[in-house]
Amino acid sequence: MTNSNMDAKARAAAILGGMKKAGIDLIASLPDINCLDLIGALERDGEIIHVPLCREEEGVGICAGARLVGKKPALLMQNAGLLNSCNGIVTTGIQLELPLLLVVYYAGDIGDRGFARVGTATMPVLDALGIRHYLLRDVEAIDWTFKNAWVLAEDSSRPVAVLLTKDVLGTRA
Amino acid sequence: MGRPMKRHECLKEIAGTVGDALVVVCVGGTSSEWNAYRPSDGNLRCWTLGLTSSVALGMALGLPHRQVIALDGDGSLLMNLCGLPTIMRKKPKNLIHVVFDNGVYESSGGTKTATAEGVDFVAVARGVGIKNAFGADTVEEFKKLFADALARREHTFICARVEPGRGEVPPWPWPDVENKYRFTRHIEQTEGVSILQARIPGSWKKS
Ligand SMILES: [Mg+2]
């Protein structure tokens, strides 16, 4: 991995910055410990509307409503939350053909212990839903990935997922 | 528990009072009745059990100057009770959340919901910190609470306890994707913004 000298806070700022450069202006979130710096940066950000969630599926509804009135929304969650969100993703996000950015912490990724089963289910579930997904490991790929993920979401009128890893977040939890 | 009023009577009473409000309505009888009494491209039907109030919250946050109304059902709210504390945290001044509590899953055949056994949504809403949470048992009460909510300009939750049954209205007219396009174009026209654009071919000459 490149840019290994950046600390986790700087990486969180770079990830939030990449999302903002992609036009994202509303983020609904539920924390994973690896995303604390990212959510902290989001809370301090004065421009993006932040909606802290109780359960991830409600975030699909919030993002859908925001999109329908012209926002560019993202749902930030762990992959367990992706599993919690599946009905909403299908019967609102996909059914209404809405572009939504799913920013998913990839627990159970290689090198991430404790969530191997959720990790195992993640990509097959995204594939089964027909959701294109892109694995983000390299800090230098942040801006390009978010920019093009949103463009792809709009072009395809579908949710698109970006999977965040410890590599790009620089976390050890 | 007596439930002397019907949902469609309530909807008919408020239909003329909402102006250009955006209305998210849960799938089933509520959506057909609402669109019959207040036909508008500003109506959006939510298919996901539970997400009616969440979709409305997203709209309310995205367009804070525009009145947004969620017309929810008891089965739907029970599925997403945790949406209430999320709305409470954001306190959207422009969101009115109405739940028609008929005590049954009407769209899936009439099985009892937990509210038929005594769940009190107004107490739940107050318990999660929603200050303006009220219940109505008659059409007159409902009409008054709704008018007050429109005037208050603070987030308001209203539980209308109704008896099961649908109004004699035509079915909801639009497939989901058409509903989305009509709704979004309605936003573009009424807000003067551009949301959906066609992609320009690469061969298009820039002049
Ligand atoms: Mg019901």
mmCIF file of C-alpha atoms and ligand atoms in Angstrom:
data_model
loop_
_atom_site.group_PDB
_atom_site.id
_atom_site.type_symbol
_atom_site.label_atom_id
_atom_site.label_comp_id
_atom_site.label_asym_id
_atom_site.label_seq_id
_atom_site.Cartn_x
_atom_site.Cartn_y
_atom_site.Cartn_z
ATOM 1 C CA MET A 1 0.000 0.000 0.000
ATOM 2 C CA THR A 2 1.158 3.496 -0.740
ATOM 3 C CA ASN A 3 0.900 6.512 1.546
ATOM 4 C CA SER A 4 1.543 4.356 4.588
ATOM 5 C CA ASN A 5 2.825 7.434 6.369
ATOM 6 C CA MET A 6 -0.691 8.937 6.621
ATOM 7 C CA ASP A 7 -2.320 8.367 9.997
ATOM 8 C CA ALA A 8 -5.912 7.222 10.466
ATOM 9 C CA LYS A 9 -7.254 10.743 11.032
ATOM 10 C CA ALA A 10 -5.678 12.010 7.817
ATOM 11 C CA ARG A 11 -7.075 9.007 5.956
ATOM 12 C CA ALA A 12 -10.558 9.613 7.384
ATOM 13 C CA ALA A 13 -10.313 13.230 6.220
ATOM 14 C CA ALA A 14 -9.209 12.055 2.780
ATOM 15 C CA ILE A 15 -12.148 9.634 2.541
ATOM 16 C CA LEU A 16 -14.671 12.277 3.587
ATOM 17 C CA GLY A 17 -13.000 14.683 1.176
ATOM 18 C CA GLY A 18 -13.308 12.146 -1.631
ATOM 19 C CA MET A 19 -17.004 11.741 -0.956
ATOM 20 C CA LYS A 20 -17.502 15.513 -0.929
ATOM 21 C CA LYS A 21 -15.600 15.905 -4.203
ATOM 22 C CA ALA A 22 -17.945 13.277 -5.653
ATOM 23 C CA GLY A 23 -20.835 15.585 -4.701
ATOM 24 C CA ILE A 24 -22.110 13.651 -1.690
ATOM 25 C CA ASP A 25 -24.074 16.070 0.482
ATOM 26 C CA LEU A 26 -25.988 13.830 2.923
ATOM 27 C CA ILE A 27 -24.613 10.846 4.833
ATOM 28 C CA ALA A 28 -26.639 8.537 7.057
ATOM 29 C CA SER A 29 -24.393 6.466 9.290
ATOM 30 C CA LEU A 30 -24.128 3.808 11.941
ATOM 31 C CA PRO A 31 -20.644 3.383 13.428
ATOM 32 C CA ASP A 32 -18.109 0.615 13.083
ATOM 33 C CA ILE A 33 -15.072 1.125 15.320
ATOM 34 C CA ASN A 34 -12.896 1.380 12.212
ATOM 35 C CA CYS A 35 -14.972 4.348 11.009
ATOM 36 C CA LEU A 36 -14.809 6.447 14.184
ATOM 37 C CA ASP A 37 -12.405 9.007 12.706
ATOM 38 C CA LEU A 38 -14.516 9.174 9.569
ATOM 39 C CA ILE A 39 -17.719 9.748 11.538
ATOM 40 C CA GLY A 40 -15.891 12.258 13.743
ATOM 41 C CA ALA A 41 -14.818 14.168 10.635
ATOM 42 C CA LEU A 42 -18.379 13.962 9.347
ATOM 43 C CA GLU A 43 -19.787 15.375 12.589
ATOM 44 C CA ARG A 44 -17.373 18.313 12.432
ATOM 45 C CA ASP A 45 -18.094 18.960 8.774
ATOM 46 C CA GLY A 46 -20.375 21.918 8.382
ATOM 47 C CA GLU A 47 -21.524 21.188 4.841
ATOM 48 C CA ILE A 48 -22.717 17.585 4.682
ATOM 49 C CA ILE A 49 -26.012 16.743 6.380
ATOM 50 C CA HIS A 50 -25.301 13.895 8.822
ATOM 51 C CA VAL A 51 -28.068 11.568 10.005
ATOM 52 C CA PRO A 52 -27.028 9.180 12.795
ATOM 53 C CA LEU A 53 -29.112 6.012 12.550
ATOM 54 C CA CYS A 54 -30.502 3.456 14.979
ATOM 55 C CA ARG A 55 -30.658 0.720 12.326
ATOM 56 C CA GLU A 56 -29.123 0.757 8.886
ATOM 57 C CA GLU A 57 -32.245 -0.039 6.870
ATOM 58 C CA GLU A 58 -33.874 3.240 7.867
ATOM 59 C CA GLY A 59 -30.846 4.880 6.267
ATOM 60 C CA VAL A 60 -31.893 3.433 2.916
ATOM 61 C CA GLY A 61 -35.235 5.234 3.274
ATOM 62 C CA ILE A 62 -33.588 8.485 4.362
ATOM 63 C CA CYS A 63 -31.128 8.358 1.456
ATOM 64 C CA ALA A 64 -33.955 7.538 -0.975
ATOM 65 C CA GLY A 65 -36.046 10.484 0.220
ATOM 66 C CA ALA A 66 -33.060 12.809 0.038
ATOM 67 C CA ARG A 67 -32.256 11.634 -3.498
ATOM 68 C CA LEU A 68 -35.840 12.134 -4.662
ATOM 69 C CA VAL A 69 -35.550 15.821 -3.748
ATOM 70 C CA GLY A 70 -32.140 16.217 -5.388
ATOM 71 C CA LYS A 71 -29.487 15.339 -2.797
ATOM 72 C CA LYS A 72 -26.552 13.001 -3.445
ATOM 73 C CA PRO A 73 -26.762 10.654 -0.471
ATOM 74 C CA ALA A 74 -24.496 7.991 0.978
ATOM 75 C CA LEU A 75 -25.146 5.322 3.597
ATOM 76 C CA LEU A 76 -22.093 4.613 5.774
ATOM 77 C CA MET A 77 -22.247 1.327 7.685
ATOM 78 C CA GLN A 78 -20.559 -1.951 8.466
ATOM 79 C CA ASN A 79 -21.291 -4.946 6.276
ATOM 80 C CA ALA A 80 -23.514 -6.411 9.020
ATOM 81 C CA GLY A 81 -25.589 -3.268 8.458
ATOM 82 C CA LEU A 82 -25.646 -4.002 4.761
ATOM 83 C CA LEU A 83 -27.276 -7.319 5.644
ATOM 84 C CA ASN A 84 -29.776 -5.432 7.871
ATOM 85 C CA SER A 85 -30.612 -3.161 4.936
ATOM 86 C CA CYS A 86 -31.317 -5.673 2.197
ATOM 87 C CA ASN A 87 -35.103 -5.365 2.010
ATOM 88 C CA GLY A 88 -34.956 -1.580 1.878
ATOM 89 C CA ILE A 89 -32.213 -1.676 -0.735
ATOM 90 C CA VAL A 90 -34.315 -3.957 -2.937
ATOM 91 C CA THR A 91 -37.861 -2.658 -2.405
ATOM 92 C CA THR A 92 -36.970 1.039 -2.305
ATOM 93 C CA GLY A 93 -33.462 1.608 -3.722
ATOM 94 C CA ILE A 94 -33.575 -0.838 -6.617
ATOM 95 C CA GLN A 95 -37.363 -0.815 -7.093
ATOM 96 C CA LEU A 96 -37.425 2.966 -7.574
ATOM 97 C CA GLU A 97 -34.169 2.841 -9.580
ATOM 98 C CA LEU A 98 -32.356 5.279 -7.316
ATOM 99 C CA PRO A 99 -28.649 6.095 -7.300
ATOM 100 C CA LEU A 100 -27.389 5.599 -3.739
ATOM 101 C CA LEU A 101 -23.803 5.292 -2.549
ATOM 102 C CA LEU A 102 -23.314 2.460 -0.046
ATOM 103 C CA VAL A 103 -20.051 2.983 1.844
ATOM 104 C CA VAL A 104 -19.521 -0.288 3.636
ATOM 105 C CA TYR A 105 -16.806 -1.157 6.138
ATOM 106 C CA TYR A 106 -15.671 -4.598 5.040
ATOM 107 C CA ALA A 107 -15.463 -6.466 8.351
ATOM 108 C CA GLY A 108 -14.074 -9.955 7.962
ATOM 109 C CA ASP A 109 -11.812 -8.865 5.119
ATOM 110 C CA ILE A 110 -8.483 -10.659 4.870
ATOM 111 C CA GLY A 111 -6.463 -9.290 7.763
ATOM 112 C CA ASP A 112 -9.581 -8.377 9.797
ATOM 113 C CA ARG A 113 -10.327 -10.928 12.507
ATOM 114 C CA GLY A 114 -13.626 -11.724 14.192
ATOM 115 C CA PHE A 115 -16.154 -11.157 11.446
ATOM 116 C CA ALA A 116 -15.167 -13.789 8.916
ATOM 117 C CA ARG A 117 -18.746 -14.993 8.370
ATOM 118 C CA VAL A 118 -20.098 -11.521 7.646
ATOM 119 C CA GLY A 119 -17.082 -10.988 5.408
ATOM 120 C CA THR A 120 -17.842 -14.201 3.578
ATOM 121 C CA ALA A 121 -21.450 -13.141 2.915
ATOM 122 C CA THR A 122 -20.701 -9.588 1.812
ATOM 123 C CA MET A 123 -19.719 -9.829 -1.849
ATOM 124 C CA PRO A 124 -22.106 -12.690 -2.693
ATOM 125 C CA VAL A 125 -25.003 -10.681 -1.231
ATOM 126 C CA LEU A 126 -24.029 -7.578 -3.200
ATOM 127 C CA ASP A 127 -23.707 -9.712 -6.332
ATOM 128 C CA ALA A 128 -27.091 -11.332 -5.719
ATOM 129 C CA LEU A 129 -28.677 -7.874 -5.435
ATOM 130 C CA GLY A 130 -26.981 -6.775 -8.652
ATOM 131 C CA ILE A 131 -25.026 -4.090 -6.808
ATOM 132 C CA ARG A 132 -21.659 -3.243 -8.326
ATOM 133 C CA HIS A 133 -18.954 -3.023 -5.643
ATOM 134 C CA TYR A 134 -15.437 -1.645 -5.486
ATOM 135 C CA LEU A 135 -12.836 -2.480 -2.874
ATOM 136 C CA LEU A 136 -10.912 0.523 -1.592
ATOM 137 C CA ARG A 137 -7.447 -0.299 -0.246
ATOM 138 C CA ASP A 138 -5.228 2.484 -1.535
ATOM 139 C CA VAL A 139 -5.409 6.071 -0.315
ATOM 140 C CA GLU A 140 -4.500 7.284 -3.784
ATOM 141 C CA ALA A 141 -7.616 5.622 -5.208
ATOM 142 C CA ILE A 142 -10.051 7.401 -2.848
ATOM 143 C CA ASP A 143 -11.058 10.373 -4.985
ATOM 144 C CA TRP A 144 -11.232 8.398 -8.224
ATOM 145 C CA THR A 145 -13.307 5.625 -6.648
ATOM 146 C CA PHE A 146 -15.932 7.841 -5.019
ATOM 147 C CA LYS A 147 -16.236 10.119 -8.025
ATOM 148 C CA ASN A 148 -16.776 7.252 -10.413
ATOM 149 C CA ALA A 149 -18.930 5.221 -8.025
ATOM 150 C CA TRP A 150 -21.410 8.091 -7.859
ATOM 151 C CA VAL A 151 -21.319 8.581 -11.639
ATOM 152 C CA LEU A 152 -21.962 4.858 -12.073
ATOM 153 C CA ALA A 153 -24.836 4.988 -9.588
ATOM 154 C CA GLU A 154 -26.459 7.804 -11.573
ATOM 155 C CA ASP A 155 -25.728 6.226 -14.966
ATOM 156 C CA SER A 156 -27.154 2.880 -13.899
ATOM 157 C CA SER A 157 -29.902 4.306 -11.632
ATOM 158 C CA ARG A 158 -28.905 1.829 -8.964
ATOM 159 C CA PRO A 159 -27.093 1.672 -5.650
ATOM 160 C CA VAL A 160 -23.308 1.204 -5.932
ATOM 161 C CA ALA A 161 -21.113 0.006 -3.059
ATOM 162 C CA VAL A 162 -17.604 1.061 -2.049
ATOM 163 C CA LEU A 163 -16.026 -1.325 0.464
ATOM 164 C CA LEU A 164 -13.733 0.348 2.997
ATOM 165 C CA THR A 165 -10.848 -1.727 4.335
ATOM 166 C CA LYS A 166 -8.378 -1.351 7.189
ATOM 167 C CA ASP A 167 -5.753 -0.722 4.542
ATOM 168 C CA VAL A 168 -7.331 2.472 3.353
ATOM 169 C CA LEU A 169 -8.566 3.531 6.810
ATOM 170 C CA GLY A 170 -5.194 2.826 8.457
ATOM 171 C CA THR A 171 -6.907 1.283 11.481
ATOM 172 C CA ARG A 172 -5.888 -1.599 13.720
ATOM 173 C CA ALA A 173 -9.107 -2.301 15.656
ATOM 174 C CA MET B 1 -61.015 -0.757 22.043
ATOM 175 C CA GLY B 2 -63.486 1.310 20.086
ATOM 176 C CA ARG B 3 -62.252 2.729 16.812
ATOM 177 C CA PRO B 4 -65.121 4.922 15.636
ATOM 178 C CA MET B 5 -63.430 6.606 12.656
ATOM 179 C CA LYS B 6 -62.192 5.423 9.297
ATOM 180 C CA ARG B 7 -58.871 6.253 7.667
ATOM 181 C CA HIS B 8 -60.395 7.444 4.405
ATOM 182 C CA GLU B 9 -62.612 9.925 6.278
ATOM 183 C CA CYS B 10 -59.527 11.413 7.916
ATOM 184 C CA LEU B 11 -57.631 11.612 4.610
ATOM 185 C CA LYS B 12 -60.580 13.255 2.873
ATOM 186 C CA GLU B 13 -60.779 15.915 5.603
ATOM 187 C CA ILE B 14 -57.120 16.991 5.337
ATOM 188 C CA ALA B 15 -56.604 16.571 1.578
ATOM 189 C CA GLY B 16 -57.571 20.166 0.827
ATOM 190 C CA THR B 17 -55.380 21.620 3.576
ATOM 191 C CA VAL B 18 -51.870 20.455 2.673
ATOM 192 C CA GLY B 19 -51.046 22.881 -0.151
ATOM 193 C CA ASP B 20 -47.933 21.852 -2.071
ATOM 194 C CA ALA B 21 -46.692 19.514 0.673
ATOM 195 C CA LEU B 22 -44.715 16.451 -0.365
ATOM 196 C CA VAL B 23 -46.475 13.335 0.887
ATOM 197 C CA VAL B 24 -44.934 9.904 1.381
ATOM 198 C CA VAL B 25 -47.613 7.309 1.765
ATOM 199 C CA CYS B 26 -47.253 3.661 2.663
ATOM 200 C CA VAL B 27 -48.334 1.068 0.148
ATOM 201 C CA GLY B 28 -51.858 -0.338 0.436
ATOM 202 C CA GLY B 29 -55.237 1.302 0.937
ATOM 203 C CA THR B 30 -53.708 4.498 2.341
ATOM 204 C CA SER B 31 -51.868 5.295 -0.893
ATOM 205 C CA SER B 32 -54.931 4.743 -3.133
ATOM 206 C CA GLU B 33 -57.203 6.747 -0.842
ATOM 207 C CA TRP B 34 -54.749 9.637 -0.472
ATOM 208 C CA ASN B 35 -54.048 9.905 -4.175
ATOM 209 C CA ALA B 36 -57.792 9.835 -4.932
ATOM 210 C CA TYR B 37 -58.496 12.716 -2.529
ATOM 211 C CA ARG B 38 -55.315 14.677 -3.247
ATOM 212 C CA PRO B 39 -54.057 13.692 -6.684
ATOM 213 C CA SER B 40 -50.535 15.099 -7.124
ATOM 214 C CA ASP B 41 -47.122 14.310 -8.523
ATOM 215 C CA GLY B 42 -45.949 15.331 -5.047
ATOM 216 C CA ASN B 43 -47.234 11.996 -3.690
ATOM 217 C CA LEU B 44 -44.739 9.163 -3.385
ATOM 218 C CA ARG B 45 -45.739 5.619 -2.545
ATOM 219 C CA CYS B 46 -43.320 3.712 -0.298
ATOM 220 C CA TRP B 47 -43.269 -0.021 -0.869
ATOM 221 C CA THR B 48 -40.884 -1.046 1.932
ATOM 222 C CA LEU B 49 -42.713 -1.917 5.147
ATOM 223 C CA GLY B 50 -41.314 0.521 7.702
ATOM 224 C CA LEU B 51 -39.585 3.080 5.527
ATOM 225 C CA THR B 52 -42.423 5.566 4.900
ATOM 226 C CA SER B 53 -41.329 7.851 7.746
ATOM 227 C CA SER B 54 -37.630 7.425 6.864
ATOM 228 C CA VAL B 55 -38.186 8.432 3.220
ATOM 229 C CA ALA B 56 -40.156 11.436 4.477
ATOM 230 C CA LEU B 57 -37.312 12.346 6.865
ATOM 231 C CA GLY B 58 -34.828 12.285 3.969
ATOM 232 C CA MET B 59 -37.071 14.628 1.981
ATOM 233 C CA ALA B 60 -37.585 16.927 4.965
ATOM 234 C CA LEU B 61 -33.825 17.224 5.527
ATOM 235 C CA GLY B 62 -33.139 17.686 1.825
ATOM 236 C CA LEU B 63 -35.753 20.439 1.390
ATOM 237 C CA PRO B 64 -36.027 22.092 4.813
ATOM 238 C CA HIS B 65 -38.307 24.901 3.569
ATOM 239 C CA ARG B 66 -40.914 22.486 2.164
ATOM 240 C CA GLN B 67 -43.669 20.800 4.191
ATOM 241 C CA VAL B 68 -43.323 17.005 4.153
ATOM 242 C CA ILE B 69 -45.978 14.596 5.428
ATOM 243 C CA ALA B 70 -45.619 10.866 6.112
ATOM 244 C CA LEU B 71 -48.846 8.817 6.035
ATOM 245 C CA ASP B 72 -47.793 5.667 7.839
ATOM 246 C CA GLY B 73 -49.512 2.513 9.076
ATOM 247 C CA ASP B 74 -49.231 0.607 12.334
ATOM 248 C CA GLY B 75 -47.621 -2.479 10.793
ATOM 249 C CA SER B 76 -45.115 -0.225 9.057
ATOM 250 C CA LEU B 77 -44.259 1.804 12.148
ATOM 251 C CA LEU B 78 -43.875 -1.365 14.224
ATOM 252 C CA MET B 79 -41.334 -2.616 11.673
ATOM 253 C CA ASN B 80 -39.261 0.563 12.031
ATOM 254 C CA LEU B 81 -39.924 1.832 15.560
ATOM 255 C CA CYS B 82 -36.274 2.833 15.738
ATOM 256 C CA GLY B 83 -36.996 5.421 13.065
ATOM 257 C CA LEU B 84 -38.772 7.501 15.742
ATOM 258 C CA PRO B 85 -35.631 8.265 17.783
ATOM 259 C CA THR B 86 -33.784 9.049 14.557
ATOM 260 C CA ILE B 87 -36.446 11.624 13.624
ATOM 261 C CA MET B 88 -36.355 12.982 17.183
ATOM 262 C CA ARG B 89 -32.587 13.554 16.910
ATOM 263 C CA LYS B 90 -32.956 15.592 13.710
ATOM 264 C CA LYS B 91 -36.120 17.470 14.834
ATOM 265 C CA PRO B 92 -37.217 18.352 11.295
ATOM 266 C CA LYS B 93 -39.530 21.352 11.666
ATOM 267 C CA ASN B 94 -41.163 20.565 8.327
ATOM 268 C CA LEU B 95 -42.160 16.946 8.973
ATOM 269 C CA ILE B 96 -45.595 15.748 10.088
ATOM 270 C CA HIS B 97 -45.718 12.019 10.757
ATOM 271 C CA VAL B 98 -49.238 10.569 10.770
ATOM 272 C CA VAL B 99 -49.814 6.919 11.575
ATOM 273 C CA PHE B 100 -53.185 5.337 10.910
ATOM 274 C CA ASP B 101 -53.407 2.635 13.523
ATOM 275 C CA ASN B 102 -56.073 0.129 12.496
ATOM 276 C CA GLY B 103 -54.645 -2.729 14.549
ATOM 277 C CA VAL B 104 -54.184 -5.035 11.562
ATOM 278 C CA TYR B 105 -51.836 -5.793 8.694
ATOM 279 C CA GLU B 106 -54.526 -4.789 6.217
ATOM 280 C CA SER B 107 -52.521 -5.285 3.003
ATOM 281 C CA SER B 108 -51.470 -8.790 3.938
ATOM 282 C CA GLY B 109 -54.887 -10.114 4.894
ATOM 283 C CA GLY B 110 -55.953 -8.569 8.211
ATOM 284 C CA THR B 111 -53.862 -10.360 10.821
ATOM 285 C CA LYS B 112 -53.719 -8.422 14.111
ATOM 286 C CA THR B 113 -50.717 -6.196 14.803
ATOM 287 C CA ALA B 114 -49.259 -5.644 18.264
ATOM 288 C CA THR B 115 -51.211 -2.410 18.597
ATOM 289 C CA ALA B 116 -54.402 -4.497 18.754
ATOM 290 C CA GLU B 117 -52.953 -5.877 22.013
ATOM 291 C CA GLY B 118 -52.422 -2.437 23.508
ATOM 292 C CA VAL B 119 -49.267 -0.791 22.110
ATOM 293 C CA ASP B 120 -49.693 2.965 22.529
ATOM 294 C CA PHE B 121 -47.806 4.787 19.758
ATOM 295 C CA VAL B 122 -48.299 8.210 21.351
ATOM 296 C CA ALA B 123 -46.650 6.973 24.550
ATOM 297 C CA VAL B 124 -43.849 5.415 22.478
ATOM 298 C CA ALA B 125 -43.288 8.660 20.569
ATOM 299 C CA ARG B 126 -43.274 10.718 23.782
ATOM 300 C CA GLY B 127 -40.987 8.144 25.353
ATOM 301 C CA VAL B 128 -38.361 8.597 22.670
ATOM 302 C CA GLY B 129 -38.481 12.354 23.178
ATOM 303 C CA ILE B 130 -40.911 13.560 20.525
ATOM 304 C CA LYS B 131 -42.504 16.540 22.221
ATOM 305 C CA ASN B 132 -45.446 17.034 19.849
ATOM 306 C CA ALA B 133 -47.037 13.578 19.946
ATOM 307 C CA PHE B 134 -50.816 13.333 19.934
ATOM 308 C CA GLY B 135 -53.595 10.774 19.464
ATOM 309 C CA ALA B 136 -56.996 11.135 17.792
ATOM 310 C CA ASP B 137 -60.097 8.970 18.056
ATOM 311 C CA THR B 138 -62.572 11.077 16.099
ATOM 312 C CA VAL B 139 -62.383 12.780 12.734
ATOM 313 C CA GLU B 140 -62.903 16.165 14.402
ATOM 314 C CA GLU B 141 -59.985 15.557 16.771
ATOM 315 C CA PHE B 142 -57.786 14.421 13.922
ATOM 316 C CA LYS B 143 -58.663 17.390 11.756
ATOM 317 C CA LYS B 144 -57.847 19.791 14.591
ATOM 318 C CA LEU B 145 -54.549 18.072 15.455
ATOM 319 C CA PHE B 146 -53.499 18.105 11.807
ATOM 320 C CA ALA B 147 -54.362 21.783 11.333
ATOM 321 C CA ASP B 148 -52.404 22.599 14.494
ATOM 322 C CA ALA B 149 -49.457 20.577 13.187
ATOM 323 C CA LEU B 150 -49.419 22.503 9.894
ATOM 324 C CA ALA B 151 -49.453 25.792 11.811
ATOM 325 C CA ARG B 152 -46.892 24.739 14.434
ATOM 326 C CA ARG B 153 -43.894 24.337 12.116
ATOM 327 C CA GLU B 154 -42.281 21.800 14.422
ATOM 328 C CA HIS B 155 -42.003 18.084 13.967
ATOM 329 C CA THR B 156 -45.342 16.555 14.974
ATOM 330 C CA PHE B 157 -46.449 12.952 15.390
ATOM 331 C CA ILE B 158 -50.151 12.076 15.208
ATOM 332 C CA CYS B 159 -51.608 8.635 15.805
ATOM 333 C CA ALA B 160 -55.115 8.289 14.359
ATOM 334 C CA ARG B 161 -56.831 5.219 15.782
ATOM 335 C CA VAL B 162 -59.092 3.987 12.995
ATOM 336 C CA GLU B 163 -61.141 0.918 12.219
ATOM 337 C CA PRO B 164 -59.914 -1.372 9.428
ATOM 338 C CA GLY B 165 -61.364 -0.951 5.952
ATOM 339 C CA ARG B 166 -60.668 0.823 2.702
ATOM 340 C CA GLY B 167 -62.460 3.691 1.010
ATOM 341 C CA GLU B 168 -64.201 3.179 -2.327
ATOM 342 C CA VAL B 169 -61.495 4.697 -4.507
ATOM 343 C CA PRO B 170 -59.634 3.730 -7.682
ATOM 344 C CA PRO B 171 -56.328 1.918 -7.272
ATOM 345 C CA TRP B 172 -52.993 3.748 -7.119
ATOM 346 C CA PRO B 173 -52.304 4.736 -10.741
ATOM 347 C CA TRP B 174 -48.536 4.617 -11.327
ATOM 348 C CA PRO B 175 -45.860 1.951 -11.540
ATOM 349 C CA ASP B 176 -43.078 2.684 -9.039
ATOM 350 C CA VAL B 177 -40.501 4.035 -11.465
ATOM 351 C CA GLU B 178 -43.033 6.329 -13.127
ATOM 352 C CA ASN B 179 -43.984 7.566 -9.661
ATOM 353 C CA LYS B 180 -40.303 8.365 -9.055
ATOM 354 C CA TYR B 181 -39.907 10.272 -12.318
ATOM 355 C CA ARG B 182 -43.130 12.218 -11.874
ATOM 356 C CA PHE B 183 -42.193 13.062 -8.300
ATOM 357 C CA THR B 184 -38.666 14.165 -9.177
ATOM 358 C CA ARG B 185 -39.825 16.271 -12.131
ATOM 359 C CA HIS B 186 -42.398 17.829 -9.799
ATOM 360 C CA ILE B 187 -39.551 18.781 -7.441
ATOM 361 C CA GLU B 188 -37.553 20.209 -10.343
ATOM 362 C CA GLN B 189 -40.508 22.317 -11.503
ATOM 363 C CA THR B 190 -41.631 23.548 -8.111
ATOM 364 C CA GLU B 191 -38.135 24.144 -6.701
ATOM 365 C CA GLY B 192 -36.466 25.404 -9.875
ATOM 366 C CA VAL B 193 -33.678 22.824 -9.708
ATOM 367 C CA SER B 194 -32.273 20.169 -12.061
ATOM 368 C CA ILE B 195 -31.987 16.662 -10.625
ATOM 369 C CA LEU B 196 -32.205 14.240 -13.545
ATOM 370 C CA GLN B 197 -30.242 14.892 -16.716
ATOM 371 C CA ALA B 198 -29.805 12.784 -19.844
ATOM 372 C CA ARG B 199 -26.210 11.830 -20.527
ATOM 373 C CA ILE B 200 -24.731 13.801 -23.415
ATOM 374 C CA PRO B 201 -23.062 11.593 -26.071
ATOM 375 C CA GLY B 202 -19.291 11.945 -26.347
ATOM 376 C CA SER B 203 -19.687 12.881 -30.020
ATOM 377 C CA TRP B 204 -21.724 15.959 -29.102
ATOM 378 C CA LYS B 205 -19.807 18.978 -30.342
ATOM 379 C CA LYS B 206 -19.144 21.669 -27.791
ATOM 380 C CA SER B 207 -19.959 24.983 -29.384
HETATM 381 MG MG MG C 1 -52.523 -1.447 9.819
#
